[in-house]
Amino acid sequence: MASSYRVCAVFSAFKRVVSGGPGLSAPPALDICAPRLWKSVRCFVSARDISTKLCKIARTFDLGTEQQMAGDRSIGCVVLAHFRACLELARRPELADQPGLIVVRSGSRPLVADRLPAAAAIKPGMTLEQALALEPRAMVLEADEPHYERGFERLLDRLGEVSDRVEGSELGIAYVGLDGLAQMHGGEGPLHEALLAAIPAAFGPRVGVGPNPFSAFVAARTRRSPGLSKIEGDPARFLAPHTIGLLPLPSDLLEELGMLGLQRLGDVAAQEPDALLDRFGREGRRAWELASGIDECLLRPRAPDERVSETISLPSGANSLELLRVAVDTLVARVFAQSRMQGRYAGTATLTCQLEDAPDWTKAFHFRRPVGDWRRAAAIIKARLETEHPRAAVEAMTITLTDLSGATGAQLSLFPDQRADRERRLLETERGLQARFGGKQALHRLVEAAAWHPAPELRTLQVPIDPAARSGMRPVTAPASVEVREDPGERPSAVRIGGEWRAVSRIENRWCFELWWRPAPIQRSYYRVSAEDGRRLTLYRDGEDQQWYRQSA
């Protein structure tokens, strides 16, 4: 359909020229060439072939570009070089002056996906061995693809504020439809400024604007510095001096083109398209079209995706499966309690765990039927966590509900749900107490998370009864820093309580443990002591920071 439209538009332009339409005059050579033109057109069988031939002849007679004859398009391409590295530096600024590699291990051999600025000699696509041979001091960072994808989605959302036609082609490259938006933004200049301003300057955005996606990509990709470049005139003339390495085609085809002496896009455009079609097939024809400034690809804008999210922080060192189950219950109840989820169902839940000294862990749960009850959703997620769960300590957990829909048919129970009724009455009591005490959380549920854990604060947690509460899970026996005097054997001899020093009259018990295998090791020496005033205290000396703490009962 698109090719037929181009044929009609080009034929219309030729007709207007030959007939001497308003403001148009036919070149003298056109009268002589017209019979040969129509004869050559009969040699082609497809609308694409006819359109391509006519466009080539149109450029010969300087009748204008295809866009001038078939209607203008305006496509913006945003290229974010070293996008992964920018996101890593955003969360770890101390790496700015250090050579670093971001490595992907999805295949048989680890490959470099990106590099930090200080490792300028490294090229993406190198193997890890090749990169370390060039930069032996380079720090190796594991690629956190879920984090990068979330960051890219946020940038696409910002571009969506400029245009409703945004396509995320690949990580760090986006296309934006700009035609028809200049008047809305007050002109073409303000529109281009808004497009450039949508991306934070820290990413160094390079923006190209052209009549089709490929020419816009080349304009952005070949910029030497952040900013915006717009193609003026015939895109084929703009593309001609650039390397064929910019073509989105297989590397073996590009290598063959280079062996034939076709190093520039202009060299490819100067060839007969039929010859390239015979030699390389459809990919050869595609190479000629792109090099000639012809790209019929339409933008595939992102579909609007409504999502509801909630995040909860976990106690330090949380890596037990029991604790993750408790966190899932709390988080799922909280996200389903949001006003936007009232009477609605979710088709997909995505669980993201922020880990200690490790890339984020992400898992998507696709429900067979949309779920509108948080207990059912939590049960499905927890069942999957039995076999697939993070292998490192979790610092924070986020759940995102997508594929939202309205109410569906549900079978009602013949018997009342006593558990739901009890929770409803508890929630009413809690909110009444909140109104009385100025909005503070009054009632909590004690949940046994990891009764076996040597650190007492990770054994039992208190969770707010109100799912709309903003506070997270807190340990019941949280340790507090305390001043302690030591004897020559580094045992407690006195402890400061209420601003006064109290001598330790007796050490009743002593024990210690060390979790050396954790990313953040835990090493503690506990003392159960009696003070001179008769108080019994539990103290411990942290082997990592060499500080004393009092463990609450």
XYZ file of C-alpha atoms in Angstrom:
553
model
C 0.000 0.000 0.000
C 2.795 2.414 0.912
C 4.678 1.595 -2.318
C 1.543 2.171 -4.415
C 1.086 5.524 -2.748
C 4.645 6.487 -3.615
C 4.123 5.481 -7.245
C 0.984 7.598 -7.524
C 2.686 10.564 -5.895
C 5.737 10.389 -8.151
C 3.639 9.924 -11.290
C 1.545 12.897 -10.208
C 4.669 14.998 -9.862
C 5.834 13.983 -13.354
C 2.419 14.790 -14.762
C 2.443 18.246 -13.208
C 5.922 18.922 -14.569
C 5.121 17.722 -18.097
C 1.842 19.634 -18.198
C 3.487 22.799 -16.896
C 1.478 23.014 -13.693
C 1.479 26.082 -11.438
C 5.018 27.126 -10.670
C 6.518 24.184 -12.580
C 8.360 23.905 -15.865
C 9.522 20.783 -17.616
C 13.257 20.349 -18.228
C 14.054 20.274 -21.978
C 15.508 16.782 -21.753
C 12.306 15.416 -20.262
C 10.371 15.647 -23.558
C 13.053 13.586 -25.265
C 13.369 11.139 -22.358
C 9.639 10.597 -21.740
C 9.166 7.708 -24.229
C 12.185 5.897 -22.796
C 10.866 6.559 -19.273
C 7.518 4.886 -19.928
C 9.209 2.031 -21.775
C 11.553 1.401 -18.855
C 8.654 1.479 -16.406
C 7.049 -1.483 -18.217
C 10.147 -3.564 -17.454
C 9.351 -3.560 -13.738
C 6.713 -5.700 -12.136
C 6.299 -4.329 -8.607
C 5.169 -0.975 -7.305
C 8.405 -0.706 -5.326
C 10.489 -1.144 -8.497
C 8.469 1.486 -10.364
C 8.733 3.965 -7.513
C 12.478 3.413 -7.103
C 13.143 3.931 -10.820
C 11.031 7.074 -10.962
C 12.704 8.533 -7.880
C 16.132 7.935 -9.417
C 15.089 9.676 -12.653
C 13.495 12.484 -10.631
C 16.825 13.205 -8.945
C 18.518 13.162 -12.369
C 16.224 15.965 -13.581
C 16.345 17.765 -10.213
C 12.588 17.448 -9.697
C 13.043 17.212 -5.950
C 13.264 14.411 -3.447
C 10.705 11.703 -2.864
C 9.599 13.474 0.296
C 8.940 16.687 -1.638
C 6.810 14.777 -4.153
C 5.029 12.314 -1.852
C 4.569 14.401 1.275
C 7.031 15.416 3.986
C 7.937 13.178 6.914
C 9.953 14.301 9.877
C 11.580 11.662 12.059
C 13.831 12.331 15.028
C 16.411 9.792 16.165
C 17.942 9.998 19.654
C 21.248 8.169 20.123
C 22.618 7.792 23.651
C 26.193 6.562 23.368
C 27.429 4.513 26.346
C 23.952 4.444 27.855
C 24.772 1.590 30.243
C 27.874 3.387 31.485
C 25.891 6.575 32.138
C 23.417 4.668 34.306
C 26.212 2.968 36.251
C 27.897 6.318 36.911
C 24.566 7.787 38.026
C 24.303 5.283 40.873
C 28.059 4.948 41.537
C 29.678 8.360 40.915
C 32.936 7.234 42.524
C 33.696 5.208 39.360
C 33.949 8.313 37.159
C 37.771 8.321 37.067
C 38.280 4.550 37.079
C 38.574 2.310 34.010
C 35.675 -0.096 34.002
C 33.988 -2.661 31.768
C 30.326 -3.641 31.714
C 30.207 -7.323 30.815
C 27.355 -9.504 29.541
C 27.681 -13.242 30.235
C 24.598 -14.511 28.407
C 26.580 -16.402 25.751
C 29.408 -18.905 25.867
C 31.997 -16.135 26.276
C 31.635 -12.923 28.284
C 31.475 -9.866 26.033
C 31.950 -6.170 26.733
C 28.599 -4.380 26.422
C 29.922 -0.930 27.358
C 32.813 0.839 29.051
C 33.368 3.676 31.494
C 34.966 6.897 30.169
C 38.415 6.102 31.619
C 38.637 2.892 29.532
C 38.737 4.642 26.158
C 40.745 1.871 24.472
C 37.967 -0.677 24.942
C 35.373 -1.237 22.228
C 31.948 -2.798 22.868
C 31.795 -6.297 21.453
C 35.281 -7.297 22.604
C 35.675 -10.440 24.644
C 36.562 -9.982 28.287
C 40.036 -11.425 27.658
C 40.745 -8.938 24.858
C 39.541 -6.019 26.970
C 41.618 -6.977 30.027
C 44.666 -7.374 27.812
C 44.293 -3.695 26.845
C 43.213 -2.473 30.314
C 44.574 -4.853 32.985
C 43.463 -2.500 35.791
C 39.882 -2.244 34.558
C 37.096 -2.996 37.018
C 34.659 -5.614 35.716
C 30.988 -4.726 36.283
C 28.240 -7.253 35.647
C 25.621 -5.883 33.261
C 22.380 -5.068 35.081
C 20.050 -5.287 32.091
C 16.775 -4.925 34.052
C 18.108 -1.681 35.552
C 19.137 -0.399 32.124
C 15.774 -1.293 30.597
C 13.897 0.518 33.361
C 16.090 3.575 32.860
C 15.459 3.499 29.110
C 11.706 3.198 29.662
C 11.828 6.323 31.823
C 13.580 8.213 29.027
C 11.008 7.000 26.498
C 8.308 8.332 28.813
C 10.022 11.729 28.725
C 10.157 11.653 24.933
C 6.466 10.773 24.998
C 5.822 14.222 26.458
C 7.120 15.717 23.189
C 5.425 13.339 20.734
C 2.851 10.581 20.949
C 4.861 8.497 18.452
C 7.924 7.102 20.220
C 9.662 3.853 19.347
C 12.416 2.311 21.446
C 14.426 0.587 18.731
C 17.120 -0.809 21.009
C 18.770 0.151 24.269
C 20.012 3.728 23.837
C 18.334 4.413 20.459
C 14.839 5.873 20.082
C 12.823 7.235 17.161
C 10.278 10.039 17.501
C 7.654 11.084 14.963
C 7.800 14.877 14.595
C 5.665 15.639 11.541
C 2.631 17.747 12.385
C 3.941 18.867 15.791
C 5.777 22.084 14.899
C 2.700 24.291 15.244
C 1.868 22.761 18.619
C 5.319 23.688 19.977
C 5.462 27.133 18.388
C 7.605 26.290 15.379
C 10.216 23.822 14.208
C 12.994 25.352 16.308
C 11.141 25.090 19.647
C 10.084 21.543 18.711
C 13.701 20.508 18.198
C 14.702 22.227 21.446
C 11.977 20.341 23.329
C 13.175 17.050 21.837
C 16.764 17.713 22.888
C 15.753 18.943 26.349
C 13.697 15.803 27.038
C 16.911 13.825 27.652
C 19.123 14.824 30.622
C 22.431 16.345 29.548
C 24.348 13.710 31.544
C 23.511 11.167 28.825
C 25.077 13.343 26.102
C 22.133 12.972 23.671
C 22.854 13.153 19.955
C 19.717 13.853 17.943
C 19.225 13.609 14.197
C 16.168 14.835 12.286
C 15.484 13.576 8.782
C 12.750 12.494 6.369
C 13.007 8.810 7.346
C 14.368 6.692 10.212
C 17.683 5.658 8.625
C 18.755 9.131 7.540
C 17.816 10.488 10.987
C 19.887 7.719 12.614
C 22.936 8.551 10.488
C 22.560 12.251 11.308
C 22.537 11.468 15.028
C 25.196 8.750 14.930
C 27.725 10.852 13.045
C 27.512 13.915 15.284
C 30.833 14.566 17.024
C 29.258 16.133 20.106
C 25.880 16.213 21.865
C 23.286 18.301 20.071
C 20.874 18.177 17.140
C 21.513 17.871 13.399
C 18.809 18.286 10.750
C 19.131 17.025 7.198
C 18.423 19.754 4.671
C 17.664 18.827 1.079
C 18.126 15.423 -0.516
C 18.963 12.762 2.103
C 20.925 10.767 -0.494
C 23.431 13.613 -0.816
C 23.770 13.762 2.965
C 24.299 10.001 3.257
C 26.768 9.677 0.375
C 30.059 10.389 2.248
C 29.309 8.152 5.246
C 30.591 4.620 5.763
C 28.564 1.542 4.884
C 29.126 0.342 8.461
C 26.060 2.389 9.423
C 23.760 0.138 7.401
C 21.617 -2.143 9.628
C 22.614 -5.223 7.649
C 24.530 -8.455 8.390
C 28.264 -8.044 8.868
C 29.143 -10.598 6.178
C 27.179 -8.607 3.579
C 28.924 -5.383 4.602
C 32.264 -7.182 4.342
C 31.470 -8.333 0.797
C 30.437 -4.817 -0.191
C 33.750 -3.538 1.131
C 35.674 -6.162 -0.843
C 33.940 -4.871 -3.979
C 35.259 -1.380 -3.244
C 31.943 -0.010 -1.991
C 33.148 1.747 1.159
C 30.709 4.668 1.262
C 26.940 4.888 1.077
C 27.326 6.975 -2.064
C 29.207 4.096 -3.697
C 26.290 1.756 -2.989
C 23.695 4.283 -4.200
C 25.589 4.665 -7.496
C 25.118 0.972 -8.347
C 22.238 -0.490 -10.294
C 19.703 -1.861 -7.788
C 19.063 -4.911 -9.999
C 22.741 -5.847 -9.865
C 22.758 -5.709 -6.064
C 19.509 -7.678 -5.980
C 20.992 -10.418 -8.185
C 24.218 -10.595 -6.164
C 22.981 -10.269 -2.565
C 19.236 -10.875 -2.727
C 16.735 -8.750 -0.823
C 19.417 -7.512 1.584
C 21.359 -6.079 -1.360
C 18.271 -4.247 -2.586
C 17.691 -2.983 0.953
C 21.267 -1.658 1.068
C 20.723 0.305 -2.153
C 17.451 1.796 -0.934
C 18.871 2.965 2.393
C 22.004 4.364 0.756
C 19.759 6.242 -1.705
C 17.795 7.852 1.129
C 14.754 5.589 0.714
C 13.413 4.070 3.935
C 9.747 3.130 4.018
C 9.850 1.713 7.549
C 7.044 3.104 9.655
C 7.438 3.924 13.314
C 5.989 1.407 15.734
C 4.955 3.612 18.663
C 4.815 2.117 22.117
C 1.369 1.062 23.219
C 0.160 2.940 26.298
C 0.967 0.705 29.251
C -0.718 1.519 32.540
C 1.145 0.152 35.529
C 0.868 0.276 39.307
C 3.987 -0.114 41.473
C 5.005 -0.311 45.111
C 8.416 -0.558 46.784
C 9.420 -1.732 50.237
C 12.780 -1.679 52.021
C 14.020 -4.804 53.765
C 16.230 -5.058 56.859
C 19.959 -5.208 56.204
C 21.185 -8.694 55.419
C 17.798 -10.049 54.338
C 18.526 -13.140 52.273
C 16.284 -15.857 53.703
C 13.415 -17.296 51.700
C 11.082 -16.872 54.675
C 11.794 -13.151 54.783
C 11.147 -12.847 51.051
C 7.758 -14.507 51.500
C 6.835 -12.003 54.198
C 7.976 -9.135 51.985
C 5.909 -10.433 49.056
C 2.763 -10.627 51.200
C 3.277 -7.089 52.483
C 4.134 -5.637 49.085
C 1.338 -7.336 47.128
C -1.258 -6.331 49.727
C -0.007 -2.761 49.521
C -0.096 -2.506 45.722
C -3.622 -3.992 45.504
C -4.766 -1.509 48.163
C -4.028 1.454 45.878
C -7.061 3.374 44.673
C -6.236 2.649 41.025
C -6.549 -1.106 41.677
C -9.989 -0.991 43.287
C -12.267 -3.268 41.266
C -9.511 -4.012 38.753
C -7.504 -7.076 37.766
C -3.848 -7.571 36.843
C -2.569 -9.937 34.173
C 1.152 -9.650 34.956
C 3.212 -8.922 38.053
C 6.914 -8.076 37.804
C 9.024 -8.506 40.929
C 12.337 -6.640 41.116
C 14.805 -7.119 43.968
C 17.649 -4.690 44.571
C 20.549 -6.817 45.816
C 23.636 -6.058 47.887
C 26.708 -5.742 45.619
C 24.971 -7.596 42.774
C 22.828 -6.717 39.745
C 19.100 -6.364 40.284
C 17.043 -9.551 40.129
C 13.829 -9.366 38.085
C 11.130 -11.944 37.474
C 7.837 -11.563 35.590
C 4.795 -13.591 36.683
C 2.110 -13.995 34.007
C -1.211 -15.054 35.497
C -3.311 -17.505 33.503
C -6.374 -15.509 34.470
C -6.375 -11.871 35.604
C -6.048 -11.621 39.377
C -7.981 -9.146 41.503
C -7.262 -10.550 44.975
C -3.887 -9.875 46.592
C -3.841 -13.218 48.447
C -4.119 -15.196 45.219
C -1.466 -13.081 43.519
C 0.884 -13.429 46.506
C 0.368 -17.206 46.608
C 1.315 -17.554 42.934
C 4.433 -15.420 43.345
C 5.577 -17.201 46.518
C 5.128 -20.610 44.896
C 7.478 -19.586 42.083
C 9.976 -18.156 44.556
C 10.436 -21.627 46.048
C 12.510 -22.612 43.013
C 13.510 -19.230 41.555
C 14.677 -16.637 44.051
C 17.574 -14.176 44.492
C 20.877 -15.674 45.621
C 22.103 -12.552 47.417
C 20.846 -10.335 50.222
C 17.881 -8.151 49.204
C 17.928 -4.448 50.092
C 14.613 -3.434 48.524
C 11.770 -5.064 46.633
C 9.469 -3.563 43.994
C 6.362 -5.065 42.437
C 4.718 -3.700 39.294
C 1.271 -4.732 38.057
C 0.561 -4.465 34.315
C -2.024 -5.704 31.805
C -4.712 -4.101 33.950
C -8.369 -4.710 33.178
C -11.792 -4.145 34.663
C -13.807 -6.604 36.714
C -14.345 -10.099 35.328
C -16.757 -12.862 36.237
C -16.038 -14.392 39.640
C -17.730 -17.219 41.496
C -19.070 -16.178 44.890
C -18.636 -18.389 47.946
C -21.640 -19.773 49.839
C -19.877 -19.269 53.159
C -18.528 -16.006 54.619
C -14.765 -15.500 54.598
C -14.023 -15.251 58.314
C -10.373 -14.379 57.752
C -11.220 -11.477 55.460
C -13.854 -10.278 57.934
C -11.333 -10.351 60.784
C -8.774 -8.406 58.742
C -11.429 -5.863 57.779
C -12.326 -5.251 61.435
C -8.641 -4.954 62.390
C -8.124 -2.424 59.612
C -11.105 -0.366 60.808
C -9.653 -0.371 64.334
C -6.209 0.621 63.054
C -7.508 3.567 61.056
C -9.562 4.721 64.023
C -6.398 4.697 66.158
C -4.492 6.548 63.439
C -7.099 9.311 63.483
C -6.733 9.522 67.249
C -2.913 9.536 67.340
C -2.214 11.913 64.473
C -1.784 9.399 61.651
C 0.894 7.242 63.338
C 0.846 3.494 62.773
C -0.642 1.889 65.880
C -1.129 -1.802 65.120
C 1.480 -4.127 63.647
C 1.567 -7.805 62.816
C 4.517 -9.832 64.170
C 5.806 -12.181 61.490
C 8.389 -14.895 62.014
C 10.801 -14.423 59.131
C 13.841 -16.579 59.955
C 13.727 -18.136 63.412
C 17.057 -19.877 62.796
C 19.031 -16.732 61.923
C 21.937 -15.984 64.307
C 21.210 -12.225 64.104
C 18.179 -11.682 66.412
C 16.877 -8.662 64.485
C 16.251 -10.839 61.411
C 14.211 -13.494 63.217
C 10.945 -11.600 63.736
C 9.624 -8.535 61.918
C 6.778 -6.146 62.584
C 4.609 -5.285 59.599
C 1.893 -2.575 59.576
C -1.641 -3.953 59.488
C -2.751 -1.124 57.216
C -1.672 -2.041 53.637
C -1.688 1.655 52.726
C 1.022 2.396 55.314
C 4.175 3.932 53.875
C 6.525 2.442 56.480
C 8.332 -0.777 55.658
C 9.095 -3.890 57.634
C 11.072 -3.282 60.808
C 12.926 -5.706 63.081
C 11.438 -6.246 66.526
C 14.838 -6.467 68.221
C 16.744 -3.733 66.431
C 20.271 -3.123 67.810
C 21.304 0.351 69.007
C 24.790 1.815 69.293
C 26.105 2.044 72.872
C 29.298 3.214 74.604
C 31.267 0.415 76.277
C 34.561 0.350 78.155
C 36.691 -2.719 77.544
C 39.068 -4.636 79.764
C 42.475 -5.818 78.457
C 40.767 -8.874 76.959
C 38.396 -6.664 74.897
C 35.457 -7.747 77.063
C 32.908 -5.208 78.357
C 33.825 -3.783 81.758
C 31.370 -0.854 81.886
C 28.441 0.376 79.816
C 26.921 3.843 79.588
C 23.181 3.788 80.379
C 21.105 6.953 80.527
C 24.183 9.173 80.555
C 25.833 7.328 83.471
C 28.498 4.648 83.410
C 27.505 1.336 84.991
C 30.132 -1.264 85.823
C 29.621 -4.796 84.509
C 29.484 -7.024 87.578
C 29.264 -10.329 85.739
C 29.418 -11.842 82.240
C 26.760 -14.526 82.289
C 27.177 -15.878 78.786
C 29.236 -15.363 75.668
C 28.836 -16.525 72.060
C 29.873 -15.409 68.605
C 29.158 -16.076 64.927
C 30.599 -15.095 61.555
C 28.863 -15.047 58.174
C 31.974 -14.535 56.073
C 30.477 -15.673 52.731
C 27.988 -12.831 52.438
C 28.671 -9.819 50.169
C 28.545 -7.755 53.395
C 30.032 -10.165 55.991
C 28.645 -10.225 59.542
C 30.977 -10.937 62.473
C 29.727 -10.464 66.045
C 30.810 -11.342 69.585
C 27.861 -11.373 72.016
C 27.946 -10.891 75.807
C 25.052 -11.431 78.190
C 26.041 -9.236 81.180
C 24.690 -8.038 84.519
C 25.286 -4.400 85.440
C 26.022 -3.213 88.986
C 22.452 -1.931 89.342
C 21.050 -5.398 88.604
C 20.098 -4.824 84.955
C 20.711 -7.579 82.448
C 21.920 -6.491 79.025
C 22.827 -8.163 75.753
C 25.809 -6.472 74.108
C 27.796 -7.353 71.037
C 30.969 -6.116 69.414
C 30.783 -5.849 65.626
C 33.896 -7.312 64.023
C 33.488 -5.223 60.870
C 33.190 -1.670 62.252
C 34.662 -2.461 65.719
C 31.711 -0.764 67.445
C 29.567 -1.889 70.400
C 25.794 -2.344 70.168
C 23.000 -3.182 72.567
C 20.602 -5.833 71.336
C 17.074 -5.164 72.535
C 15.157 -8.034 74.103
